[in-house]
Short mmCIF file of N, CA and C in Angstrom, two decimals:
data_model
loop_
_atom_site.label_atom_id
_atom_site.label_comp_id
_atom_site.label_asym_id
_atom_site.label_seq_id
_atom_site.Cartn_x
_atom_site.Cartn_y
_atom_site.Cartn_z
N UNK A 1 14.95 -24.52 16.83
CA UNK A 1 13.89 -25.01 16.19
C UNK A 1 12.94 -23.69 15.62
N UNK A 2 12.92 -22.71 16.46
CA UNK A 2 12.16 -21.57 15.64
C UNK A 2 12.53 -20.99 14.29
N UNK A 3 14.15 -20.91 14.26
CA UNK A 3 14.76 -20.59 12.92
C UNK A 3 14.36 -21.58 11.82
N UNK A 4 14.52 -22.80 12.43
CA UNK A 4 14.41 -23.94 11.25
C UNK A 4 12.88 -23.70 10.80
N UNK A 5 11.78 -23.31 11.52
CA UNK A 5 10.38 -23.09 11.11
C UNK A 5 10.56 -21.94 10.33
N UNK A 6 10.99 -21.05 10.24
CA UNK A 6 11.15 -19.83 9.45
C UNK A 6 11.85 -19.95 7.93
N UNK A 7 12.90 -20.87 8.37
CA UNK A 7 13.64 -21.44 6.97
C UNK A 7 12.66 -22.30 6.13
N UNK A 8 11.90 -22.98 6.85
CA UNK A 8 10.66 -23.80 6.25
C UNK A 8 9.66 -23.02 5.35
N UNK A 9 9.35 -21.50 5.95
CA UNK A 9 8.43 -20.47 5.30
C UNK A 9 9.44 -20.10 4.11
N UNK A 10 10.44 -19.72 4.51
CA UNK A 10 11.09 -19.13 3.42
C UNK A 10 11.42 -19.90 1.88
N UNK A 11 11.24 -21.03 2.26
CA UNK A 11 11.15 -21.90 0.95
C UNK A 11 9.86 -22.18 0.29
N UNK A 12 8.75 -21.49 0.97
CA UNK A 12 7.59 -21.28 -0.03
C UNK A 12 7.59 -20.51 -0.76
N UNK A 13 8.02 -20.83 -2.19
CA UNK A 13 8.12 -19.59 -3.30
C UNK A 13 7.03 -18.76 -3.34
N UNK A 14 5.73 -19.21 -3.70
CA UNK A 14 4.49 -18.64 -3.83
C UNK A 14 4.48 -17.47 -2.71
N UNK A 15 4.84 -17.79 -1.55
CA UNK A 15 4.43 -16.84 -0.45
C UNK A 15 5.53 -16.11 -0.17
N UNK A 16 6.73 -16.36 -0.82
CA UNK A 16 7.71 -15.49 -0.67
C UNK A 16 7.55 -14.38 -1.88
N UNK A 17 7.14 -14.88 -3.04
CA UNK A 17 6.94 -13.84 -4.24
C UNK A 17 5.91 -13.02 -3.66
N UNK A 18 4.66 -13.31 -2.93
CA UNK A 18 3.93 -12.77 -2.40
C UNK A 18 4.39 -11.69 -1.26
N UNK A 19 5.37 -11.87 -0.46
CA UNK A 19 5.94 -10.93 0.44
C UNK A 19 6.73 -9.96 -0.47
N UNK A 20 7.46 -10.38 -1.50
CA UNK A 20 8.31 -9.68 -2.34
C UNK A 20 7.20 -8.32 -2.92
N UNK A 21 6.16 -8.89 -3.30
CA UNK A 21 5.25 -7.97 -3.97
C UNK A 21 4.74 -7.04 -3.08
N UNK A 22 4.31 -7.41 -1.73
CA UNK A 22 3.90 -6.78 -0.73
C UNK A 22 4.59 -5.55 -0.23
N UNK A 23 6.08 -5.95 -0.40
CA UNK A 23 7.21 -4.66 0.03
C UNK A 23 7.01 -3.66 -0.85
N UNK A 24 6.38 -4.02 -2.13
CA UNK A 24 6.43 -2.76 -3.04
C UNK A 24 5.04 -1.85 -2.77
N UNK A 25 4.24 -2.36 -2.20
CA UNK A 25 2.71 -1.79 -2.05
C UNK A 25 3.04 -1.25 -0.57
N UNK A 26 3.73 -1.55 0.24
CA UNK A 26 4.10 -0.87 1.55
C UNK A 26 5.10 0.26 1.17
N UNK A 27 5.91 0.21 0.14
CA UNK A 27 6.84 1.23 -0.01
C UNK A 27 6.05 2.34 -0.60
N UNK A 28 5.12 2.16 -1.50
CA UNK A 28 3.93 3.19 -1.62
C UNK A 28 3.31 3.98 -0.94
N UNK A 29 2.43 2.91 0.12
CA UNK A 29 1.46 3.57 1.05
C UNK A 29 2.24 4.16 2.18
N UNK A 30 3.56 3.68 2.79
CA UNK A 30 4.35 4.54 3.90
C UNK A 30 4.54 6.02 3.29
N UNK A 31 4.34 6.44 2.34
CA UNK A 31 4.43 7.83 2.04
C UNK A 31 3.42 8.71 2.35
N UNK A 32 2.23 8.01 2.78
CA UNK A 32 1.20 8.72 3.06
C UNK A 32 1.48 9.24 4.79
N UNK A 33 2.26 8.71 5.45
CA UNK A 33 2.28 9.07 6.89
C UNK A 33 4.04 9.84 6.87
N UNK A 34 4.56 9.98 5.82
CA UNK A 34 5.85 10.25 5.85
C UNK A 34 6.14 11.32 5.06
N UNK A 35 6.22 11.30 3.84
CA UNK A 35 6.67 12.15 2.80
C UNK A 35 5.48 13.11 2.15
N UNK A 36 4.42 12.50 2.21
CA UNK A 36 3.51 13.33 1.72
C UNK A 36 3.15 14.66 2.46
N UNK A 37 3.32 14.71 3.74
CA UNK A 37 2.73 16.14 4.66
C UNK A 37 4.25 16.94 4.23
N UNK A 38 5.64 16.53 3.82
CA UNK A 38 6.55 17.22 3.64
C UNK A 38 6.15 18.23 2.27
N UNK A 39 5.87 17.05 1.28
CA UNK A 39 5.76 17.45 -0.24
C UNK A 39 4.68 18.66 -0.25
N UNK A 40 3.48 18.56 0.65
CA UNK A 40 2.22 19.13 0.28
C UNK A 40 2.86 20.80 1.01
N UNK A 41 3.43 20.69 2.11
CA UNK A 41 3.98 21.78 2.79
C UNK A 41 4.99 22.58 1.70
N UNK A 42 6.20 21.85 1.27
CA UNK A 42 6.87 22.53 0.64
C UNK A 42 6.84 23.27 -0.67
N UNK A 43 5.87 22.28 -1.38
CA UNK A 43 5.49 22.68 -2.76
C UNK A 43 4.12 23.54 -3.10
N UNK A 44 3.35 23.56 -1.87
CA UNK A 44 2.09 23.93 -2.12
C UNK A 44 1.56 24.77 -0.73
N UNK A 45 2.38 24.96 0.29
CA UNK A 45 1.96 25.70 1.39
C UNK A 45 1.02 24.95 2.38
N UNK A 46 1.03 23.83 2.03
CA UNK A 46 -0.17 23.00 2.76
C UNK A 46 0.20 23.08 4.29
N UNK A 47 -0.61 23.66 5.13
CA UNK A 47 -0.26 23.79 6.58
C UNK A 47 -0.62 22.56 7.31
N UNK A 48 0.00 22.28 8.65
CA UNK A 48 -0.23 21.19 9.38
C UNK A 48 -1.85 20.89 9.75
N UNK A 49 -2.65 21.93 9.86
CA UNK A 49 -4.11 21.69 9.92
C UNK A 49 -4.65 21.24 8.78
N UNK A 50 -4.30 21.65 7.77
CA UNK A 50 -4.66 21.01 6.54
C UNK A 50 -4.74 19.58 6.39
N UNK A 51 -3.16 19.34 6.46
CA UNK A 51 -2.79 17.95 6.50
C UNK A 51 -3.59 17.34 7.54
N UNK A 52 -3.79 17.66 8.66
CA UNK A 52 -4.66 16.90 9.48
C UNK A 52 -6.28 16.69 9.04
N UNK A 53 -6.64 17.79 8.55
CA UNK A 53 -8.02 17.49 7.81
C UNK A 53 -7.92 16.16 6.83
N UNK A 54 -6.60 16.09 6.07
CA UNK A 54 -6.68 15.26 4.95
C UNK A 54 -6.49 13.86 5.75
N UNK A 55 -5.85 13.65 6.78
CA UNK A 55 -5.78 12.46 7.39
C UNK A 55 -7.03 12.31 8.24
N UNK A 56 -7.92 13.40 8.56
CA UNK A 56 -9.02 13.01 9.38
C UNK A 56 -9.93 12.56 8.32
N UNK A 57 -10.16 12.92 7.15
CA UNK A 57 -10.94 12.49 6.21
C UNK A 57 -10.88 10.89 5.82
N UNK A 58 -9.34 10.41 5.77
CA UNK A 58 -9.02 9.24 5.67
C UNK A 58 -9.46 8.40 6.78
N UNK A 59 -9.22 8.90 7.94
CA UNK A 59 -9.91 8.24 9.28
C UNK A 59 -11.38 7.88 9.28
N UNK A 60 -11.97 8.95 8.82
CA UNK A 60 -13.83 8.94 8.82
C UNK A 60 -14.17 7.98 7.52
N UNK A 61 -13.25 7.88 6.51
CA UNK A 61 -13.93 6.98 5.59
C UNK A 61 -13.30 5.70 6.01
N UNK A 62 -12.39 5.51 6.63
CA UNK A 62 -12.43 3.94 7.16
C UNK A 62 -13.39 3.59 8.26
N UNK A 63 -13.72 4.81 9.27
CA UNK A 63 -14.66 4.37 10.21
C UNK A 63 -15.85 4.05 9.62
N UNK A 64 -16.34 4.61 8.61
CA UNK A 64 -17.91 4.89 7.98
C UNK A 64 -18.04 3.61 7.02
N UNK A 65 -16.70 3.27 6.29
CA UNK A 65 -17.02 2.50 5.12
C UNK A 65 -16.24 1.13 5.02
N UNK A 66 -15.23 0.96 6.06
CA UNK A 66 -14.29 -0.20 6.13
C UNK A 66 -15.19 -1.33 6.21
N UNK A 67 -16.27 -1.63 7.14
CA UNK A 67 -17.02 -2.98 7.29
C UNK A 67 -17.60 -3.21 6.00
N UNK A 68 -18.33 -2.07 5.42
CA UNK A 68 -19.16 -2.39 4.17
C UNK A 68 -18.30 -2.97 3.05
N UNK A 69 -16.92 -2.37 3.02
CA UNK A 69 -16.14 -2.59 1.63
C UNK A 69 -15.69 -4.07 1.84
N UNK A 70 -15.28 -4.29 3.22
CA UNK A 70 -14.67 -5.59 3.70
C UNK A 70 -15.97 -6.97 3.35
N UNK A 71 -17.14 -6.48 3.58
CA UNK A 71 -18.03 -7.43 3.29
C UNK A 71 -18.16 -7.63 1.72
N UNK A 72 -18.24 -6.58 1.11
CA UNK A 72 -18.46 -6.51 -0.31
C UNK A 72 -17.27 -7.18 -1.04
N UNK A 73 -16.04 -7.24 -0.79
CA UNK A 73 -14.93 -7.93 -1.33
C UNK A 73 -14.55 -9.23 -0.92
N UNK A 74 -15.25 -9.77 0.35
CA UNK A 74 -14.89 -10.79 0.95
C UNK A 74 -15.13 -12.07 -0.11
N UNK A 75 -15.99 -12.16 -0.80
CA UNK A 75 -16.31 -13.08 -1.95
C UNK A 75 -15.26 -13.27 -3.00
N UNK A 76 -14.22 -12.26 -3.18
CA UNK A 76 -13.65 -12.42 -4.26
C UNK A 76 -12.14 -13.17 -4.08
N UNK A 77 -11.44 -13.35 -5.20
CA UNK A 77 -10.20 -14.01 -4.88
C UNK A 77 -9.43 -12.83 -4.18
N UNK A 78 -8.41 -13.34 -3.32
CA UNK A 78 -7.68 -12.19 -2.52
C UNK A 78 -6.78 -11.60 -3.28
N UNK A 79 -6.02 -12.07 -4.30
CA UNK A 79 -4.93 -11.80 -4.93
C UNK A 79 -5.47 -10.71 -6.06
N UNK A 80 -6.75 -11.04 -6.64
CA UNK A 80 -7.46 -9.86 -7.18
C UNK A 80 -7.71 -8.63 -6.76
N UNK A 81 -8.00 -8.72 -5.39
CA UNK A 81 -8.60 -7.81 -4.54
C UNK A 81 -7.08 -6.76 -4.25
N UNK A 82 -6.10 -7.61 -3.95
CA UNK A 82 -4.76 -6.92 -3.73
C UNK A 82 -4.54 -6.19 -4.92
N UNK A 83 -4.75 -6.44 -6.04
CA UNK A 83 -4.25 -5.99 -7.39
C UNK A 83 -5.14 -4.66 -7.44
N UNK A 84 -6.68 -5.10 -7.26
CA UNK A 84 -7.60 -3.90 -7.34
C UNK A 84 -7.15 -2.63 -6.26
N UNK A 85 -6.80 -3.08 -5.31
CA UNK A 85 -6.45 -1.92 -3.92
C UNK A 85 -5.18 -1.43 -4.38
N UNK A 86 -4.05 -2.05 -5.03
CA UNK A 86 -3.02 -1.37 -5.51
C UNK A 86 -3.42 -0.41 -6.78
N UNK A 87 -4.21 -0.81 -7.42
CA UNK A 87 -4.49 0.04 -8.63
C UNK A 87 -5.29 1.62 -8.17
N UNK A 88 -5.95 1.28 -6.96
CA UNK A 88 -6.28 2.36 -6.27
C UNK A 88 -5.20 3.34 -5.62
N UNK A 89 -3.89 2.71 -5.07
CA UNK A 89 -3.02 3.26 -4.63
C UNK A 89 -2.32 3.92 -5.86
N UNK A 90 -2.11 3.57 -6.91
CA UNK A 90 -1.34 3.93 -8.09
C UNK A 90 -2.05 4.92 -8.37
N UNK A 91 -3.40 5.00 -8.66
CA UNK A 91 -3.92 6.60 -9.14
C UNK A 91 -3.79 7.33 -8.08
N UNK A 92 -4.17 7.31 -6.92
CA UNK A 92 -4.11 8.06 -5.85
C UNK A 92 -2.95 8.62 -5.45
N UNK A 93 -1.79 7.90 -5.07
CA UNK A 93 -0.55 8.48 -4.85
C UNK A 93 0.15 9.32 -6.19
N UNK A 94 -0.24 8.52 -7.41
CA UNK A 94 0.33 9.08 -8.73
C UNK A 94 -0.21 10.43 -8.98
N UNK A 95 -1.60 10.80 -8.53
CA UNK A 95 -2.14 12.04 -8.79
C UNK A 95 -1.58 13.16 -8.18
N UNK A 96 -0.69 12.99 -6.90
CA UNK A 96 -0.03 13.98 -6.36
C UNK A 96 1.27 14.69 -7.39
N UNK A 97 1.54 13.92 -8.33
CA UNK A 97 2.72 14.24 -9.20
C UNK A 97 2.14 15.14 -10.31
N UNK A 98 0.72 15.25 -10.41
CA UNK A 98 0.10 15.79 -11.49
C UNK A 98 -0.70 17.14 -10.79
N UNK A 99 -1.10 17.11 -9.74
CA UNK A 99 -2.13 17.96 -9.42
C UNK A 99 -1.54 19.23 -8.55
N UNK A 100 -2.58 20.14 -8.51
CA UNK A 100 -2.10 21.41 -7.64
C UNK A 100 -3.06 22.09 -6.98
N UNK A 101 -4.27 21.81 -7.10
CA UNK A 101 -5.60 22.36 -6.43
C UNK A 101 -5.94 21.54 -5.23
N UNK A 102 -6.05 22.41 -4.34
CA UNK A 102 -6.39 21.59 -2.68
C UNK A 102 -7.43 20.50 -2.74
N UNK A 103 -8.24 20.81 -3.31
CA UNK A 103 -9.52 19.93 -3.20
C UNK A 103 -9.09 18.90 -4.15
N UNK A 104 -8.28 18.69 -5.12
CA UNK A 104 -7.74 17.69 -5.61
C UNK A 104 -6.92 16.50 -4.54
N UNK A 105 -6.15 17.32 -3.72
CA UNK A 105 -5.29 16.45 -2.66
C UNK A 105 -6.13 15.67 -2.14
N UNK A 106 -7.46 16.30 -1.53
CA UNK A 106 -8.66 15.55 -1.01
C UNK A 106 -9.18 14.23 -1.81
N UNK A 107 -9.32 14.39 -3.03
CA UNK A 107 -9.73 13.39 -3.90
C UNK A 107 -8.63 12.27 -4.18
N UNK A 108 -7.62 12.85 -4.17
CA UNK A 108 -6.40 11.88 -4.40
C UNK A 108 -6.47 10.77 -2.84
N UNK A 109 -6.47 11.82 -2.04
CA UNK A 109 -6.53 10.69 -0.61
C UNK A 109 -7.78 9.62 -0.33
N UNK A 110 -8.75 10.40 -0.91
CA UNK A 110 -10.08 9.61 -0.85
C UNK A 110 -9.84 8.05 -1.57
N UNK A 111 -9.08 8.32 -3.11
CA UNK A 111 -8.72 7.44 -3.68
C UNK A 111 -7.86 6.44 -3.22
N UNK A 112 -7.05 6.86 -2.58
CA UNK A 112 -5.96 6.09 -1.71
C UNK A 112 -6.49 5.33 -0.60
N UNK A 113 -7.28 6.09 0.07
CA UNK A 113 -8.34 5.28 1.24
C UNK A 113 -9.06 4.29 0.74
N UNK A 114 -9.47 4.22 -0.62
CA UNK A 114 -10.41 3.06 -1.21
C UNK A 114 -9.39 1.88 -0.86
N UNK A 115 -8.31 2.31 -1.70
CA UNK A 115 -7.26 1.03 -1.92
C UNK A 115 -6.69 0.44 -0.71
N UNK A 116 -6.74 1.50 0.45
CA UNK A 116 -6.33 1.19 1.77
C UNK A 116 -7.39 0.21 2.34
N UNK A 117 -8.72 0.34 1.91
CA UNK A 117 -10.01 -0.39 2.93
C UNK A 117 -9.80 -1.87 2.26
N UNK A 118 -9.57 -1.87 1.11
CA UNK A 118 -9.22 -2.91 0.15
C UNK A 118 -8.11 -3.81 0.79
N UNK A 119 -7.08 -3.33 0.82
CA UNK A 119 -5.55 -3.98 0.69
C UNK A 119 -5.39 -4.50 2.44
N UNK A 120 -5.86 -3.44 3.48
CA UNK A 120 -5.67 -3.98 4.69
C UNK A 120 -6.16 -5.22 5.23
N UNK A 121 -7.59 -5.54 5.07
CA UNK A 121 -8.01 -6.75 5.41
C UNK A 121 -7.60 -7.93 4.57
N UNK A 122 -7.46 -7.77 3.29
CA UNK A 122 -7.33 -8.74 2.32
C UNK A 122 -5.82 -9.35 2.44
N UNK A 123 -4.74 -8.33 2.83
CA UNK A 123 -3.37 -8.95 2.71
C UNK A 123 -3.38 -9.81 4.00
N UNK A 124 -3.93 -9.73 4.79
CA UNK A 124 -3.79 -11.12 5.85
C UNK A 124 -4.50 -12.15 5.57
N UNK A 125 -5.62 -11.84 5.23
CA UNK A 125 -6.58 -13.14 4.63
C UNK A 125 -5.56 -13.90 3.64
N UNK A 126 -5.00 -13.21 2.39
CA UNK A 126 -4.28 -13.79 1.55
C UNK A 126 -2.98 -14.59 2.51
N UNK A 127 -2.31 -14.14 3.08
CA UNK A 127 -1.33 -14.95 4.06
C UNK A 127 -2.07 -16.41 4.79
N UNK A 128 -3.11 -15.99 5.10
CA UNK A 128 -3.71 -17.17 5.70
C UNK A 128 -4.17 -18.37 4.61
N UNK A 129 -4.69 -17.84 3.07
CA UNK A 129 -4.88 -18.92 2.42
C UNK A 129 -3.46 -19.47 1.73
N UNK A 130 -2.31 -18.82 2.02
CA UNK A 130 -1.30 -19.24 1.48
C UNK A 130 -0.51 -20.12 2.47
N UNK A 131 -0.85 -20.01 3.75
CA UNK A 131 -0.17 -20.53 4.47
C UNK A 131 -0.89 -22.06 4.91
N UNK A 132 0.04 -23.28 5.18
CA UNK A 132 -0.58 -24.34 5.62
C UNK A 132 -1.15 -24.08 6.97
N UNK A 133 -2.45 -24.82 7.31
CA UNK A 133 -2.96 -24.38 8.68
C UNK A 133 -2.11 -24.53 9.99
N UNK A 134 -1.18 -25.37 9.89
CA UNK A 134 -0.68 -25.50 11.14
C UNK A 134 0.48 -24.62 11.30
N UNK A 135 0.91 -23.71 10.22
CA UNK A 135 2.10 -22.75 10.14
C UNK A 135 1.53 -21.43 10.43
N UNK A 136 0.31 -21.18 10.33
CA UNK A 136 -0.25 -19.66 10.05
C UNK A 136 0.48 -18.54 10.75
N UNK A 137 0.76 -18.85 12.01
CA UNK A 137 1.56 -17.87 12.70
C UNK A 137 2.76 -17.66 12.27
N UNK A 138 3.43 -18.64 12.06
CA UNK A 138 4.81 -18.24 11.41
C UNK A 138 4.58 -17.33 10.05
N UNK A 139 3.88 -17.84 9.08
CA UNK A 139 3.61 -17.18 7.90
C UNK A 139 3.18 -15.88 8.41
N UNK A 140 2.25 -15.32 9.43
CA UNK A 140 1.91 -14.09 9.47
C UNK A 140 2.98 -13.30 10.38
N UNK A 141 3.91 -13.98 10.88
CA UNK A 141 5.05 -13.29 11.70
C UNK A 141 5.93 -12.82 10.41
N UNK A 142 6.56 -13.75 9.73
CA UNK A 142 7.21 -13.58 8.35
C UNK A 142 6.72 -12.40 7.89
N UNK A 143 5.33 -12.33 7.25
CA UNK A 143 4.69 -11.36 6.56
C UNK A 143 5.01 -10.04 7.40
N UNK A 144 5.06 -10.04 8.50
CA UNK A 144 5.14 -8.54 9.30
C UNK A 144 6.75 -7.92 8.50
N UNK A 145 7.63 -8.53 7.96
CA UNK A 145 8.85 -7.96 7.49
C UNK A 145 8.42 -7.02 6.17
N UNK A 146 7.23 -7.17 5.42
CA UNK A 146 6.97 -6.78 4.53
C UNK A 146 6.56 -5.32 4.98
N UNK A 147 6.39 -4.93 6.15
CA UNK A 147 6.16 -3.72 6.61
C UNK A 147 7.48 -3.12 7.21
N UNK A 148 8.19 -3.87 7.99
CA UNK A 148 9.48 -3.49 8.68
C UNK A 148 10.54 -3.09 7.61
N UNK A 149 10.54 -3.76 6.56
CA UNK A 149 11.67 -3.28 5.72
C UNK A 149 11.34 -1.97 5.04
N UNK A 150 10.17 -1.84 4.59
CA UNK A 150 9.83 -0.57 3.90
C UNK A 150 9.99 0.58 4.91
N UNK A 151 9.24 0.35 6.08
CA UNK A 151 9.62 1.31 6.91
C UNK A 151 10.97 1.59 7.38
N UNK A 152 11.85 0.93 7.29
CA UNK A 152 13.27 1.15 7.48
C UNK A 152 14.09 2.05 6.62
N UNK A 153 13.92 1.46 5.29
CA UNK A 153 14.34 2.17 4.19
C UNK A 153 13.62 2.87 3.15
N UNK A 154 12.46 3.18 3.30
CA UNK A 154 11.56 3.60 2.28
C UNK A 154 11.61 5.05 2.52
N UNK A 155 11.64 5.56 3.80
CA UNK A 155 11.58 7.12 3.90
C UNK A 155 12.54 7.48 3.46
N UNK A 156 13.98 7.14 3.76
CA UNK A 156 15.13 7.65 3.34
C UNK A 156 15.30 7.37 1.63
N UNK A 157 14.74 6.44 1.08
CA UNK A 157 14.76 6.48 -0.30
C UNK A 157 13.90 7.74 -0.95
N UNK A 158 12.62 7.78 -0.39
CA UNK A 158 11.73 8.69 -0.74
C UNK A 158 12.16 10.28 -0.71
N UNK A 159 13.00 10.40 0.45
CA UNK A 159 13.62 11.72 1.02
C UNK A 159 14.89 11.91 -0.21
N UNK A 160 15.51 10.99 -0.47
CA UNK A 160 16.72 11.24 -1.75
C UNK A 160 15.74 11.44 -3.09
N UNK A 161 14.84 10.74 -3.15
CA UNK A 161 14.11 11.00 -4.65
C UNK A 161 13.88 12.67 -4.55
N UNK A 162 13.15 12.89 -3.58
CA UNK A 162 12.60 14.16 -3.29
C UNK A 162 13.70 15.08 -3.69
N UNK A 163 14.85 15.01 -2.95
CA UNK A 163 15.87 16.13 -2.87
C UNK A 163 16.74 16.00 -4.14
N UNK A 164 16.94 14.77 -4.79
CA UNK A 164 18.05 14.61 -5.99
C UNK A 164 17.38 14.55 -7.25
N UNK A 165 16.09 14.13 -7.25
CA UNK A 165 15.54 13.66 -8.78
C UNK A 165 14.43 14.89 -8.75
N UNK A 166 13.70 14.85 -7.68
CA UNK A 166 12.49 16.03 -7.95
C UNK A 166 11.57 15.53 -7.18
N UNK A 167 10.63 16.49 -6.35
CA UNK A 167 9.63 16.09 -5.74
C UNK A 167 8.36 15.22 -6.41
N UNK A 168 8.04 15.87 -7.44
CA UNK A 168 6.98 14.96 -8.20
C UNK A 168 7.43 13.89 -8.55
N UNK A 169 8.77 13.27 -8.97
CA UNK A 169 9.18 12.15 -9.13
C UNK A 169 8.87 10.97 -8.00
N UNK A 170 8.65 11.45 -6.83
CA UNK A 170 8.48 10.48 -5.85
C UNK A 170 7.18 9.79 -6.32
N UNK A 171 6.06 10.71 -6.72
CA UNK A 171 4.57 10.07 -7.14
C UNK A 171 4.59 9.64 -8.39
N UNK A 172 5.75 9.77 -9.31
CA UNK A 172 5.47 9.06 -10.67
C UNK A 172 6.20 7.69 -10.36
N UNK A 173 7.18 7.43 -9.33
CA UNK A 173 7.83 6.46 -9.08
C UNK A 173 6.78 5.50 -8.23
N UNK A 174 6.06 6.20 -7.41
CA UNK A 174 5.27 5.58 -6.70
C UNK A 174 3.93 4.78 -7.53
N UNK A 175 3.66 5.34 -8.55
CA UNK A 175 2.60 5.04 -9.50
C UNK A 175 3.06 3.86 -10.31
N UNK A 176 4.36 3.96 -10.51
CA UNK A 176 4.86 3.12 -11.37
C UNK A 176 5.35 1.66 -10.63
N UNK A 177 5.64 1.78 -9.26
CA UNK A 177 5.70 0.77 -8.41
C UNK A 177 4.28 0.03 -8.23
N UNK A 178 3.25 1.02 -8.04
CA UNK A 178 1.82 0.53 -7.71
C UNK A 178 1.43 -0.55 -8.91
N UNK A 179 1.61 0.20 -10.34
CA UNK A 179 1.28 -0.76 -11.40
C UNK A 179 1.96 -1.86 -11.44
N UNK A 180 3.39 -2.06 -11.18
CA UNK A 180 4.05 -3.25 -11.29
C UNK A 180 3.46 -4.34 -10.16
N UNK A 181 3.12 -3.76 -9.02
CA UNK A 181 2.71 -4.53 -7.90
C UNK A 181 1.45 -5.17 -8.31
N UNK A 182 0.57 -4.14 -8.84
CA UNK A 182 -0.79 -4.70 -9.03
C UNK A 182 -0.81 -5.97 -10.37
N UNK A 183 0.26 -5.77 -11.07
CA UNK A 183 0.29 -6.76 -12.09
C UNK A 183 0.85 -8.16 -11.45
N UNK A 184 1.86 -7.77 -10.47
CA UNK A 184 2.54 -8.99 -9.73
C UNK A 184 1.07 -9.45 -8.82
N UNK A 185 0.50 -9.23 -8.36
CA UNK A 185 -0.67 -9.74 -7.60
C UNK A 185 -1.74 -10.38 -8.36
N UNK A 186 -1.90 -9.82 -9.70
CA UNK A 186 -2.60 -10.33 -10.58
C UNK A 186 -2.18 -11.75 -11.27
N UNK A 187 -0.95 -11.52 -11.29
CA UNK A 187 0.08 -12.97 -11.84
C UNK A 187 0.15 -14.02 -10.76
N UNK A 188 0.26 -13.62 -9.73
CA UNK A 188 0.77 -14.60 -8.68
C UNK A 188 -0.63 -15.79 -8.58
N UNK A 189 -1.74 -15.45 -9.06
CA UNK A 189 -2.85 -16.32 -8.65
C UNK A 189 -2.62 -17.24 -9.56
N UNK A 190 -1.71 -17.18 -10.53
CA UNK A 190 -1.58 -18.32 -11.77
C UNK A 190 -0.53 -19.55 -11.14
N UNK A 191 0.24 -18.86 -10.26
CA UNK A 191 1.31 -20.02 -10.02
C UNK A 191 1.03 -21.10 -9.16
#
């Protein structure tokens, strides 16, 4: 019975497109906690202490601004907000491919954090809008794969890009994926 329930979810075309687009967003985002520290250390001598400050700034911004931002964006279409948040990811992660000043690393992280504060609450809300009321649990569980799949393969792919194509290319590709997924979220509103 459980597997049949998930097959039913998999037949929902719009939801499956949403999940596929969301995989792209997570592929970009997961670099913050995996390859970004290695990139900054190896290319700019960024120490663990500096990276700790970078993540502390991210956490502080979330603590102080998450509720305010969530309240501001709650009245807008979730897919428009997902597109907006993804644009912030595109700019913030993409910046790492072009910048070399320490203060700019913090500005890029601030931009990423704004995207995170938009995407995190809205991504679940979008699932609840797409799911029939009596199947929301299954839809939420299925949506969890959009994190599991990139977490399993994304770090390996990112490492291969850094080693064999070039470290800056990881961020160029992240920006390109961000741009494509932002367009995807914008267009899914019309399906």
